[in-house]
Coordinates of C-alpha atoms and ligand atoms in Angstrom, one line a residue:
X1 CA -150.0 -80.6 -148.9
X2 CA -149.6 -77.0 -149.1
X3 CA -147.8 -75.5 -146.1
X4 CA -147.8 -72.0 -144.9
X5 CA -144.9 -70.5 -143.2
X6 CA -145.2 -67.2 -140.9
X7 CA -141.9 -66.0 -139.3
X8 CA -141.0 -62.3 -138.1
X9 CA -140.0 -59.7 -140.8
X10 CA -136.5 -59.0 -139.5
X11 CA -134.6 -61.8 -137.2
X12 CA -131.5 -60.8 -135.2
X13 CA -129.4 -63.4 -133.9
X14 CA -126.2 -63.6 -131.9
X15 CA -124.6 -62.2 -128.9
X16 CA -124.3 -58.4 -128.9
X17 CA -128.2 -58.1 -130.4
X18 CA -129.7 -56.8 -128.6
X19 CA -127.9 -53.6 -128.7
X20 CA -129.0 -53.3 -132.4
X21 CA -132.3 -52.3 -130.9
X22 CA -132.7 -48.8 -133.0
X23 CA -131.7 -50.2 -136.3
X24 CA -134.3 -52.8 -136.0
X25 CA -136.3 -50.1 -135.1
X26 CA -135.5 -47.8 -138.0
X27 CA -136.1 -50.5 -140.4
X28 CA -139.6 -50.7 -139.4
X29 CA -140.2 -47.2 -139.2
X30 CA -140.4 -46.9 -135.8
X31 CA -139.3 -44.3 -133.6
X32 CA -141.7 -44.3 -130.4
X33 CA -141.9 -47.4 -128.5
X34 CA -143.8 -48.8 -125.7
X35 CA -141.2 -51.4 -123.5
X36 CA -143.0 -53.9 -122.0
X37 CA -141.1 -56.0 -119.1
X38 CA -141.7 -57.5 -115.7
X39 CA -140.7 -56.4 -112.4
X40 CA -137.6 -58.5 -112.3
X41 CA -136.0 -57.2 -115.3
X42 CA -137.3 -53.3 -114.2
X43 CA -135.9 -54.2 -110.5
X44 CA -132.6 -56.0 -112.1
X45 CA -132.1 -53.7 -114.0
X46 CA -131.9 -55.6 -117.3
X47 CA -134.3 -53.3 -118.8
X48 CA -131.8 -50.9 -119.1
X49 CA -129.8 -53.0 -122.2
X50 CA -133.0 -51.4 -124.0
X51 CA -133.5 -48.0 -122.2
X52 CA -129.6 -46.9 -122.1
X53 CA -129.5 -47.3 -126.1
X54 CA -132.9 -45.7 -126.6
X55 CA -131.5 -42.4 -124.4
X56 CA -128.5 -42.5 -126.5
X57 CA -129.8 -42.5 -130.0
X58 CA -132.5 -40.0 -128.3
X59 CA -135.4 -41.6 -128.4
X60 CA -138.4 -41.5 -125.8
X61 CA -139.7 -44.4 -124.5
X62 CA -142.4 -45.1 -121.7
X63 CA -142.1 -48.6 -119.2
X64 CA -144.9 -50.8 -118.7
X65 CA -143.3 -53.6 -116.2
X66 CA -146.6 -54.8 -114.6
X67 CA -146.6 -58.1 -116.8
X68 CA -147.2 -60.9 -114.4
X69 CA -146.1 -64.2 -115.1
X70 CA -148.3 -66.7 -117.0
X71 CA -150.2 -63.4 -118.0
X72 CA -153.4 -62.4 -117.3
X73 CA -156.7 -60.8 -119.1
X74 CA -156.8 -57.4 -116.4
X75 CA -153.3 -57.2 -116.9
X76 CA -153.7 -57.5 -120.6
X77 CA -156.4 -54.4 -120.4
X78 CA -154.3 -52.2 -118.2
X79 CA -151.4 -52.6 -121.0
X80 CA -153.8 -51.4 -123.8
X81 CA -155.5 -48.5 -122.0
X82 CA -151.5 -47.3 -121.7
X83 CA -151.1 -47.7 -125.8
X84 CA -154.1 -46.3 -126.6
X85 CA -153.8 -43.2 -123.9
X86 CA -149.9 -43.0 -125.6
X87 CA -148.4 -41.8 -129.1
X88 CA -146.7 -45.1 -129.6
X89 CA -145.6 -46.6 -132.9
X90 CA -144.6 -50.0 -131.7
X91 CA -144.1 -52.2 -128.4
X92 CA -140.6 -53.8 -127.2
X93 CA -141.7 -56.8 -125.1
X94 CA -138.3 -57.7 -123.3
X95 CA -138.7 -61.2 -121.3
X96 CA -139.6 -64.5 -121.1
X97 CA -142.7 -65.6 -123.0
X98 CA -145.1 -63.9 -120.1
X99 CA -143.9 -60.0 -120.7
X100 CA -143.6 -61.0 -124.7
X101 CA -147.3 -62.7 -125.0
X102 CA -148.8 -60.1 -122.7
X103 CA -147.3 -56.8 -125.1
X104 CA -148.9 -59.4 -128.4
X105 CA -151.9 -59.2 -126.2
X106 CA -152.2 -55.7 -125.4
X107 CA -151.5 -54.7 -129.1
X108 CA -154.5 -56.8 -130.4
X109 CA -156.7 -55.7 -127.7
X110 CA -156.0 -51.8 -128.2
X111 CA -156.6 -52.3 -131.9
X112 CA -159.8 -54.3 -132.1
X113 CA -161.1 -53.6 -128.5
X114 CA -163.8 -55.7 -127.3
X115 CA -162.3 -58.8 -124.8
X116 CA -159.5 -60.5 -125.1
X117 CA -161.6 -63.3 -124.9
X118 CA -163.2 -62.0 -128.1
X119 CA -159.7 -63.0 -129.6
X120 CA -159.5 -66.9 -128.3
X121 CA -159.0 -69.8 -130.9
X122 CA -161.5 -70.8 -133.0
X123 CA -161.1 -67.0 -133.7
X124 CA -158.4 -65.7 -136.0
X125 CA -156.2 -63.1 -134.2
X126 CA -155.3 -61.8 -137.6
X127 CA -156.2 -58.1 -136.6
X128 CA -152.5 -56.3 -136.7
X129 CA -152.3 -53.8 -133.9
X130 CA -148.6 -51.7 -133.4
X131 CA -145.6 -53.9 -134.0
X132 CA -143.9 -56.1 -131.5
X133 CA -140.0 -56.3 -131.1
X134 CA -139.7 -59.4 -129.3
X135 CA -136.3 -59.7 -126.9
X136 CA -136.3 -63.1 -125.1
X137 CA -134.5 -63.2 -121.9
X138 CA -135.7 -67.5 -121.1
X139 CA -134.8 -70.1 -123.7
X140 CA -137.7 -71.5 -124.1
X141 CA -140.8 -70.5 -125.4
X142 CA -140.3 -69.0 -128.6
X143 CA -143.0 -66.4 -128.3
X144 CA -140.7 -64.4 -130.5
X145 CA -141.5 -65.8 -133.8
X146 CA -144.8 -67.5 -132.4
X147 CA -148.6 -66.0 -134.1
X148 CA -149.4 -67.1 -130.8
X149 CA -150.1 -65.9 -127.5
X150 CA -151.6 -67.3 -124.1
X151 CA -153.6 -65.6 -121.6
X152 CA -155.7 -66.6 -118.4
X153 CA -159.3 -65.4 -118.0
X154 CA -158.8 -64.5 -114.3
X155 CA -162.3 -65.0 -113.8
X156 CA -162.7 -68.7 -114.6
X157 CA -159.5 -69.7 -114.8
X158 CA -159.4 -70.4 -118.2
X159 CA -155.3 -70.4 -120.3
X160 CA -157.0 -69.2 -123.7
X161 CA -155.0 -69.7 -126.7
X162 CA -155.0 -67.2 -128.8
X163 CA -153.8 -67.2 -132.8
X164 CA -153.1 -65.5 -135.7
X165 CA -151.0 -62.9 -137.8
X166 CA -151.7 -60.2 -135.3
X167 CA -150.0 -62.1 -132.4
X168 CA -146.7 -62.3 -135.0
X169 CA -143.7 -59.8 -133.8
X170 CA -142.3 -57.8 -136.4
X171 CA -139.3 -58.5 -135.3
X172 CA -137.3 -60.8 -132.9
X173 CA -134.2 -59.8 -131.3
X174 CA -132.6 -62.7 -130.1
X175 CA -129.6 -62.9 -127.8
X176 CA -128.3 -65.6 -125.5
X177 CA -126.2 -63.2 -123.5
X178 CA -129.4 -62.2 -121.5
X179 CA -130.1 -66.3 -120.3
X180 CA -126.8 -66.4 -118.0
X181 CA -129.0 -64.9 -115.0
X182 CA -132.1 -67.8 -116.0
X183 CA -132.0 -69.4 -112.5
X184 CA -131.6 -73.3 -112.4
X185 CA -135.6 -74.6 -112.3
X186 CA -136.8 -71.7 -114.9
X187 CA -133.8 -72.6 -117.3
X188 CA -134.9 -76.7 -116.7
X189 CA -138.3 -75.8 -117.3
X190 CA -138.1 -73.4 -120.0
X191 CA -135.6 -76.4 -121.7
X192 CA -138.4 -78.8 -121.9
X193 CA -141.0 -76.4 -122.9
X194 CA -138.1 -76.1 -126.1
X195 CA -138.0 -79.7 -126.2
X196 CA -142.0 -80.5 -126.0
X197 CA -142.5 -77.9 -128.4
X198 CA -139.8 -79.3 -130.8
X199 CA -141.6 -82.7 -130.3
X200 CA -145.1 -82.1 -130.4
X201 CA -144.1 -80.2 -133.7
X202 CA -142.5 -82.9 -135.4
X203 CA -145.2 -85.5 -134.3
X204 CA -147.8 -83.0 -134.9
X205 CA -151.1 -83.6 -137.8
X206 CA -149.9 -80.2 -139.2
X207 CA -146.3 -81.0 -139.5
X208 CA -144.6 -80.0 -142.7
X209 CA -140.8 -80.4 -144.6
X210 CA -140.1 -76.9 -143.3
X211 CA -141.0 -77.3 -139.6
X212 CA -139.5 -81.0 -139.7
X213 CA -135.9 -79.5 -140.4
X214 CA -136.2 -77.0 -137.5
X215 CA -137.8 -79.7 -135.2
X216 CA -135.3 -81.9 -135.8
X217 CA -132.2 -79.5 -135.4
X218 CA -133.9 -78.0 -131.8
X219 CA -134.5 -82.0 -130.4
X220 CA -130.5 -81.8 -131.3
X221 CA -129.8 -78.8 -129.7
X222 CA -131.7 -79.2 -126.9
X223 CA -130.6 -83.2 -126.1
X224 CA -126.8 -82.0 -125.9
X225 CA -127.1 -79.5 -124.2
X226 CA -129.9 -78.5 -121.6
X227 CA -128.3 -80.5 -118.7
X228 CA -125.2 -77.7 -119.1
X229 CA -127.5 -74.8 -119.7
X230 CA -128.7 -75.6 -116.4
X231 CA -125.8 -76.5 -113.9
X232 CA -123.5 -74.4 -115.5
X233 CA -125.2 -71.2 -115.7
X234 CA -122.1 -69.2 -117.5
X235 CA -121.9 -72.0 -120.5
X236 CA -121.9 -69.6 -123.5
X237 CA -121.9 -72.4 -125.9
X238 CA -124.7 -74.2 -123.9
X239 CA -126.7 -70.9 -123.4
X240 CA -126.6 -70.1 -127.1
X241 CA -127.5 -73.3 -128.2
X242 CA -130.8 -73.4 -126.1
X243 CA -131.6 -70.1 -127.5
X244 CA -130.9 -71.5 -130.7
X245 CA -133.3 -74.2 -130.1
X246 CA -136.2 -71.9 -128.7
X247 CA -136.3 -70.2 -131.7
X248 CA -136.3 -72.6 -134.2
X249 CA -138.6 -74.9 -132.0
X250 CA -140.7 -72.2 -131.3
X251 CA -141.3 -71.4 -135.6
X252 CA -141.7 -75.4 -135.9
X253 CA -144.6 -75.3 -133.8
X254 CA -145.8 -71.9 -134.2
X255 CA -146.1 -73.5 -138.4
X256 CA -147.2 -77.2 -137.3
X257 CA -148.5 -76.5 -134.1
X258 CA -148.3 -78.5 -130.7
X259 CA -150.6 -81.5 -129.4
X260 CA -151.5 -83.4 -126.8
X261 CA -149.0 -82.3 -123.9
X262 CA -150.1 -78.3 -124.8
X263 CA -153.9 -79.1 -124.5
X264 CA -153.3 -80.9 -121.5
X265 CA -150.8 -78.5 -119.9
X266 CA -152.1 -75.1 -120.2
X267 CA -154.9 -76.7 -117.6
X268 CA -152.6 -77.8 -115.1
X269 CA -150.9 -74.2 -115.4
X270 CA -154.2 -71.6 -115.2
X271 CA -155.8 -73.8 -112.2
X272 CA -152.7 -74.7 -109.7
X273 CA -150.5 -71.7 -111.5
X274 CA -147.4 -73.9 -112.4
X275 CA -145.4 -72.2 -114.5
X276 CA -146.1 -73.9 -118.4
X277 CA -142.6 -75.3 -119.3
X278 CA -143.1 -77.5 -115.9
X279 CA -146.4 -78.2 -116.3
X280 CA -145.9 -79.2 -119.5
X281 CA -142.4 -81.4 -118.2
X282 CA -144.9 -82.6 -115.9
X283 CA -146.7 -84.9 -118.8
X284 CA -144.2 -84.8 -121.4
X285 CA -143.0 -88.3 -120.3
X286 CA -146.4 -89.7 -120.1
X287 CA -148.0 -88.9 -122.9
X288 CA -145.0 -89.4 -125.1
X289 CA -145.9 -93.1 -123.7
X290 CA -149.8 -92.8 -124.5
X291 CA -149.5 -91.1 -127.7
X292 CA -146.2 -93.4 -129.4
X293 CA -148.1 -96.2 -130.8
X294 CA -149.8 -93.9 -133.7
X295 CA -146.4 -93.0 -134.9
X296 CA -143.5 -95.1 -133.9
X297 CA -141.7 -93.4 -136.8
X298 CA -141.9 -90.4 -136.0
X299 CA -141.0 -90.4 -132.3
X300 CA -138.5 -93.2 -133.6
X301 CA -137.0 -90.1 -135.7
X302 CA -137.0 -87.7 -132.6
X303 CA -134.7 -90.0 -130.8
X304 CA -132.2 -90.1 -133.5
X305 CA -132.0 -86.6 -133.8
X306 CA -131.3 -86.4 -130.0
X307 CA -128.5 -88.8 -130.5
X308 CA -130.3 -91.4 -129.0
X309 CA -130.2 -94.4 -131.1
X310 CA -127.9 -94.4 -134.3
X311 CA -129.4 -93.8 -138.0
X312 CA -130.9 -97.0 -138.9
X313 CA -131.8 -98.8 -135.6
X314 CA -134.7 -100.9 -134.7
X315 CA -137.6 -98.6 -134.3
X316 CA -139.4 -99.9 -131.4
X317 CA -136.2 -100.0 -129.5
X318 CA -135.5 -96.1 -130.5
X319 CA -139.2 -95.2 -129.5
X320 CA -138.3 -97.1 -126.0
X321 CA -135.1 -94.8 -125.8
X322 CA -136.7 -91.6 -126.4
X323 CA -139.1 -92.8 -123.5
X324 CA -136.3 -93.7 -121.1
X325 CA -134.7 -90.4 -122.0
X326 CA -138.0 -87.9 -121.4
X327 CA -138.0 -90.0 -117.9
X328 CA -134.9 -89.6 -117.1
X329 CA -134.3 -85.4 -118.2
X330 CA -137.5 -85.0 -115.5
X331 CA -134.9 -87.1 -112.7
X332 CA -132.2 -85.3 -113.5
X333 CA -133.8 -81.4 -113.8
X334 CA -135.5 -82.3 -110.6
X335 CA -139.2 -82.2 -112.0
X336 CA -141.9 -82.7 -109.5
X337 CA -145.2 -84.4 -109.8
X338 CA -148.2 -82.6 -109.6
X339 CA -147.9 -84.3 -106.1
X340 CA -144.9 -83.2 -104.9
X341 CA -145.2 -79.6 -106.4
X342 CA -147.5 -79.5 -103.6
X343 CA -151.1 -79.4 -105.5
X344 CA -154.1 -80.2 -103.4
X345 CA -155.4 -83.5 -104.4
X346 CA -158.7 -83.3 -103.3
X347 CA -158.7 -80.2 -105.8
X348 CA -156.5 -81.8 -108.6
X349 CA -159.0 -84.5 -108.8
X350 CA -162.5 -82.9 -108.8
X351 CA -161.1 -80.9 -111.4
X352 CA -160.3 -83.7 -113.7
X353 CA -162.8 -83.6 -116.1
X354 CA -163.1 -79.4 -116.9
X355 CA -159.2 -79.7 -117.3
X356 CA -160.0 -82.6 -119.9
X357 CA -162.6 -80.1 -121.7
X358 CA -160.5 -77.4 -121.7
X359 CA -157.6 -79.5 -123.1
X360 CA -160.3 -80.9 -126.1
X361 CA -161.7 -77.4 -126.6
X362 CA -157.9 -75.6 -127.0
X363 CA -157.9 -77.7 -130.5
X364 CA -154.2 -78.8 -129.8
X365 CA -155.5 -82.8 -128.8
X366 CA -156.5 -82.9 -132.3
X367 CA -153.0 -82.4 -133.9
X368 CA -152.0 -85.1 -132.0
X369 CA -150.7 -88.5 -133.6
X370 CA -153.5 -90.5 -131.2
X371 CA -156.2 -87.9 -130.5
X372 CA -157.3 -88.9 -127.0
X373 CA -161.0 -89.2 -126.0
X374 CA -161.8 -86.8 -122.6
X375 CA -161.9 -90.2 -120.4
X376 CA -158.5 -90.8 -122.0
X377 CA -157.2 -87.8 -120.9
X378 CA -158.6 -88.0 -117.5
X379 CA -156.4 -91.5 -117.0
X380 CA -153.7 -89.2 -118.4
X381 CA -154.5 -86.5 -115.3
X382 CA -154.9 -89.4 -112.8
X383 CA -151.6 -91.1 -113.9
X384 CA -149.7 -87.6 -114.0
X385 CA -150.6 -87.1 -110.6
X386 CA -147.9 -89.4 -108.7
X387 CA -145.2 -90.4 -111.7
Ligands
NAD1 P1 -141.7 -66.1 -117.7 O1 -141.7 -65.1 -118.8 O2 -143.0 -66.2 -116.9 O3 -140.5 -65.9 -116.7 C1 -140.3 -66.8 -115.6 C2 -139.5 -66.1 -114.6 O4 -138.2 -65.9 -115.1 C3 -140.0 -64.7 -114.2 O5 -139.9 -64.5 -112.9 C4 -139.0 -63.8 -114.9 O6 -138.8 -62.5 -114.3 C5 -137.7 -64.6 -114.9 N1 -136.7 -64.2 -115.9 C6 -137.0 -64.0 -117.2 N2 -135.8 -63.8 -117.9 C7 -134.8 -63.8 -116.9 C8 -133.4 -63.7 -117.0 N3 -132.8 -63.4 -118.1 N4 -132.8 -63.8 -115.8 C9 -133.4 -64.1 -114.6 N5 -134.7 -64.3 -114.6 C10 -135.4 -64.1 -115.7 O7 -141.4 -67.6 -118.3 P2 -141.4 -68.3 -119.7 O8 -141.4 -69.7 -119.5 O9 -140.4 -67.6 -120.6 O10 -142.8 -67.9 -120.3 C11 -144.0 -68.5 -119.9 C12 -145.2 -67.9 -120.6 O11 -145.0 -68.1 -122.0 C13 -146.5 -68.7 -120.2 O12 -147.5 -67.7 -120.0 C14 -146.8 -69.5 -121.5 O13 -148.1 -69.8 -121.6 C15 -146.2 -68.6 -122.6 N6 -145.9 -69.3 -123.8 C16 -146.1 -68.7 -125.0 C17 -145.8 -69.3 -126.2 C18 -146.1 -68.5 -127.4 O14 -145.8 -69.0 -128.5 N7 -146.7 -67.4 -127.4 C19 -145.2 -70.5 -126.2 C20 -145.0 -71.2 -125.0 C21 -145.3 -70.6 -123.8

């Protein structure tokens, strides 16, 4: 099988990066940049670690910080009217994966026009609008080296997935020093979104030698240390690990793709707006259980590489392991149940089946090891609610 591999053109790693801003910038031939944020990082004023070395190399720069988290389609249109009302050569998206996937967004949007629905998988997004530096501030979703981006149809609720080249930064700026302020829950959530996407990419139909290795190395990264990353805030080595992680699980899946917990996820988040790293915790557990019998191997393999089980042990009893472990990570970061997030349940139930649909029609079910029927998946919803 013939894999291929997309990644950023220029990847800057380590502590300190993020001050490198205008060389990354020269070597793209950039000069006038957009910044896309949120209002936390404007309000923080953490957008200033890009704006105080853009004023002292001298180069203009216009804010757009009304990105809104798990991002939206109007929000999405107001960005592109700015680029396309600007003389802009590229976009900065500083932030978790919502400012980053909302400045991928507005880029293909002020290129190709139309709706952003226009742009929603079976499509491919490979129309290349200006190009993205992506700075991540969470550990988690690797938007920064992702072709993919995710945004709600505000209208009918809908997470569309959206893929291709055009959704690839150009660049990805990646510094852990900016995840000491993650708060406790987004750092836990944001962890397992790592951790799912690590999983789901080694488990995954698409998966390949390359992504394997950075699967493997992230479940590694992530086992060790998320548990720190979160109750001790400060933890450089912890903090730099996860960000480690988020990268590399982010190009494993954004080269083998996710599965089942995605599809069924992204649902969960556009109807009851639970942030996605917790709606996908929310099921990680569960249909790790549902979907282990189609590849006891594999998942066998995860557990070992989050030193688990030891090289070589009974597979079964690894795969039983990795199960105990998922269950216990949601005990120990404090990871609610649909239930006791405080959904409505009268709501959470009529809406089983669309949520099924929409899982089956995101494409990411089908990667999985045991592709799940709709009724399947509806169990799935049912058994989430409560566990
Ligand atoms: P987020 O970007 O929504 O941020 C969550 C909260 O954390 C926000 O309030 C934000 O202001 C705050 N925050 C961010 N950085 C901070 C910092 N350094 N210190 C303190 N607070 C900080 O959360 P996220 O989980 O990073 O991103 C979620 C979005 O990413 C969802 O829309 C999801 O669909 C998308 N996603 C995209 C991909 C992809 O490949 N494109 C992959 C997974 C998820």
């Amino acid at each position: 099988m013939l894999a291929t591999i997309t990644t950023p053109r220029i990847m800057l790693i380590g502590a300190g990066a993020v001050a490198e801003i205008v060389d990354v910038m020269a070597k793209l031939a950039c000069s006038k940049p957009l910044l896309v944020s949120d209002p936390y990082m404007r309000d923080s004023g953490k957008t200033g670690h890009i704006t105080e070395v853009l004023d002292t190399a001298d180069i203009p720069w216009q804010l757009f910080a009304d990105t809104v988290p798990e991002p939206t389609d109007d929000v999405v249109i107001r960005g592109a009217e700015i680029i396309n009302q600007g003389d802009f050569d590229c976009v900065i998206a500083l932030g978790g994966g919502s400012p980053i996937d909302t400045a991928k967004a507005m880029t293909l949007l002020a290129h190709g026009g139309g709706s952003i629905r226009d742009y929603k998988v079976p499509h491919q997004a490979n129309e290349s609008g200006l190009p993205v530096i992506a700075i991540p501030t969470t550990a988690g979703t690797g938007s920064e080296v992702t072709k993919v981006t995710v945004i709600t149809d505000k209208a009918s609720d809908e997470k569309m997935l959206i893929m291709g080249l055009g959704c690839l930064p150009a660049a990805a700026i990646v510094d852990y020093e900016l995840t000491f302020s993650v708060p406790y829950r987004t750092s836990a959530d944001t962890g397992i979104d790592s951790l799912t996407h690590a999983i789901e990419a080694y488990v995954s139909a698409k998966h390949n030698p390359y992504t394997d290795t950075l699967a493997l190395s992230a479940m590694g990264l992530i086992a060790l240390n998320i548990r720190s990353a979160c109750n001790e805030p400060s933890n450089k080595a912890a903090r730099e690990a996860m960000m480690l992680a988020a990268t590399q699980a982010g190009m494993a899946f954004s080269n083998a793709s996710v599965c089942l917990v995605h599809g069924m996820s992204r649902p969960i988040g556009a109807f009851f707006h639970v942030a996605h790293g917790l709606s996908n915790a929310m099921l990680l557990p569960l249909v790790t259980a549902f979907s282990a019998e189609a590849a006891m191997e594999r998942y066998a393999e995860c557990a070992q590489a989050m030193g688990l089980v030891k090289p070589g042990s009974d597979t079964a009893a690894a795969v039983k392991r990795l199960l105990a472990e998922l269950r216990q990570l949601n005990i120990d970061l404090k990871v609610p149940s649909p239930k006791e997030y405080g959904i409505d349940k009268e709501e959470y139930f009529s809406l089983l089946n669309t949520m099924a649909e929409q899982a089956l029609a995101s494409g990411s079910p089908n990667n999985n090891p045991k592709v799940p029927t709709v009724d399947e998946m509806v169990t799935l919803y049912k058994d989430a609610w409560d566990t």
